[in-house]
């Protein structure tokens, strides 16, 4: 069954509240840029490409309300989360249309359609990787929920399955917010792709014991040199994959590539509330006065990446900078 | 405040039910070998050295009940959990006394006293490591709760604190059963050692960013060549520590060293119930029909170990085999 993270519905941005999945499928209908900003900040919608699309529609809602100004609305949306580059691309795309007197809803819709199409192309570009590499590890959720439709990391797996590959996916549960066990497991179950949820701690064991043929993840921001930010824990998986000679792929649409950042050092990493670590699914597990640190992302150096799976095919990290120079910037 | 995992109390084995910490401090008083076997299997008591001591007292309870036989009681206890070598040492120590007509409670008590003393010696042997390496990462719980008193990994930290070191401990929460956020955080809090709980996924980020000066963990079984089994996730931390040039120490009493195993390949790894992964603290988080894999341990190759912290001092992995030949076996 096809999954969609969000869609435009009669003047409102409709989205599945991802905080409540898989227990409940609740659709929120957002009427204002303020509601969209809140939905991004509280992670009702998450995943860099989906955040970008939600923000694009947030700009369109602001343009339509008769009170907002382009710079104010853009600032409000950009302040929600610092790491996902798609957020800035989505905002900028519609801001430019607004300032230029163009149709903002049309610009937001075109942006969404482009992201959906790019994800479909990622699926076609990457599917052959999984014809023989059938035991796959993924981290966090880089599926339809993270990207509107298709997914980034999951798109090639969807296409490979359609082409008859016999896949098995190891799904890191992805603490603290469990996007793997809650969202990726839910998506894979709906599409009848066989999988097992594992504790994040167990990924190394399965990599070491020869059970994993390839790792594929999404990204929140990719620097010019191929360093990339993604959900916390991605760096550990990449290091352990390399140690065991397992190829490591990063799938993303062009809106995730930030050519202005020379390396990963320049990518801002969000630190979220300690409570996300000290509680699990809303239940306190740590001692009453416990302390915690909660970086939401880490930065993986380019040398751990076998290739980026892009809408235009596989690109090894060493060829990325040249490629980004040639590519028309998405804005 | 001093923590004790278990003690002998007027003909019964008293132990803190570690499943309920830190929320509730409940003492169980076990009267039979069957109750002790169940307490080990269900992880009311956990941590290799503490399991060994509990099993030793379980054998003493069996010897006193007038119905049990040495081989039957030993078999029942050995069947509880396959990985921790201390379990087998603790059982064998008291079985030998029983078969030899010696005082079994005396043998169990002497075994417990030896483990406590070895942990104290581990603390003294390792404390100087943390005089300058003050930012420390640990995984799972290798404290007093895992060893009766003192701990293995935590013993050197306790002694270093007493000697005035300004420590800060990063505590991996240790999914699936959260021994880090539930137990290690509780112990460190009681001893006023500053710490932060982190998602297991975040360890790599803090290692990479230069925030961690050393990693120290316990072990469940150490092979002759220095490969060792410990809580799932240990392998990932060891690989990422080496990648970042951070020293990695493994602290254990002699009862954890299994000289009969040539390498880590021969160490049996327990796989526990999928529900431990699909639920968190008893609350279902994954979809209803989700699948999971749940290996409870992984095996870290010796090349990732800087040194073993033993009751007799630091031993680099390359010198372990020779040392084990010289050492009188604990049984």
Coordinates of N, CA and C in Angstrom, one line a residue, chain A residues 114 117-126 250-255 257 308-316 320 323-324 326-328 330:
Chain A
X114 N 8.8 18.0 -8.0 CA 10.2 17.7 -8.3 C 10.9 16.7 -7.3
X117 N 9.6 13.3 -8.0 CA 10.2 12.7 -9.2 C 11.7 12.4 -9.0
X118 N 12.4 13.2 -8.2 CA 13.8 12.9 -8.0 C 14.0 11.6 -7.1
X119 N 13.0 11.5 -6.2 CA 13.1 10.2 -5.4 C 12.8 9.0 -6.2
X120 N 11.9 9.1 -7.2 CA 11.6 8.0 -8.1 C 12.9 7.7 -8.9
X121 N 13.6 8.8 -9.4 CA 14.8 8.6 -10.1 C 15.9 7.9 -9.3
X122 N 15.9 8.3 -8.0 CA 16.9 7.7 -7.1 C 16.6 6.2 -7.0
X123 N 15.3 5.8 -7.0 CA 15.0 4.4 -7.0 C 15.4 3.7 -8.2
X124 N 15.2 4.3 -9.4 CA 15.7 3.7 -10.6 C 17.2 3.6 -10.7
X125 N 17.9 4.7 -10.2 CA 19.3 4.7 -10.3 C 20.0 3.7 -9.4
X126 N 19.3 3.4 -8.2 CA 20.0 2.6 -7.2 C 19.5 1.1 -7.2
X250 N 24.6 6.5 0.2 CA 23.9 7.6 0.7 C 23.0 8.1 -0.4
X251 N 21.6 8.0 -0.2 CA 20.7 8.4 -1.2 C 20.0 9.8 -0.9
X252 N 20.0 10.7 -1.9 CA 19.4 12.0 -1.6 C 19.1 12.7 -2.9
X253 N 18.0 13.5 -2.8 CA 17.7 14.4 -4.0 C 18.7 15.6 -3.9
X254 N 18.7 16.4 -5.0 CA 19.6 17.5 -5.1 C 19.4 18.5 -4.0
X255 N 18.2 18.6 -3.5 CA 17.9 19.6 -2.5 C 18.7 19.4 -1.2
X257 N 22.0 18.5 -1.2 CA 23.4 18.8 -1.4 C 23.6 20.3 -1.2
X308 N 27.2 8.2 -3.6 CA 25.9 8.9 -3.4 C 24.9 8.4 -4.5
X309 N 23.7 8.0 -4.1 CA 22.7 7.6 -5.1 C 21.8 8.8 -5.3
X310 N 22.0 9.4 -6.5 CA 21.3 10.7 -6.8 C 20.3 10.5 -7.9
X311 N 19.4 11.4 -8.2 CA 18.5 11.3 -9.3 C 19.2 11.1 -10.6
X312 N 20.5 11.5 -10.7 CA 21.2 11.4 -11.9 C 22.2 10.2 -11.9
X313 N 22.0 9.3 -11.0 CA 22.9 8.1 -10.9 C 23.8 8.1 -9.8
X314 N 24.7 7.1 -9.7 CA 25.7 7.0 -8.6 C 26.8 8.0 -8.8
X315 N 27.2 8.6 -7.7 CA 28.3 9.6 -7.8 C 29.3 9.2 -6.6
X316 N 30.5 8.8 -6.9 CA 31.4 8.6 -5.8 C 31.8 9.9 -5.2
X320 N 32.1 14.4 -6.4 CA 30.9 15.2 -6.1 C 31.1 16.7 -6.3
X323 N 30.8 17.7 -9.8 CA 29.4 17.6 -10.2 C 28.5 18.7 -9.7
X324 N 28.8 19.1 -8.5 CA 28.0 20.2 -7.9 C 28.2 21.5 -8.7
X326 N 28.8 21.8 -11.8 CA 28.0 21.7 -13.1 C 26.5 21.8 -12.9
X327 N 26.0 21.4 -11.8 CA 24.6 21.3 -11.6 C 24.0 22.6 -11.4
X328 N 22.9 22.9 -12.1 CA 22.2 24.1 -11.8 C 21.6 24.0 -10.3
X330 N 19.3 24.2 -7.2 CA 17.8 23.9 -7.3 C 17.0 25.2 -7.1

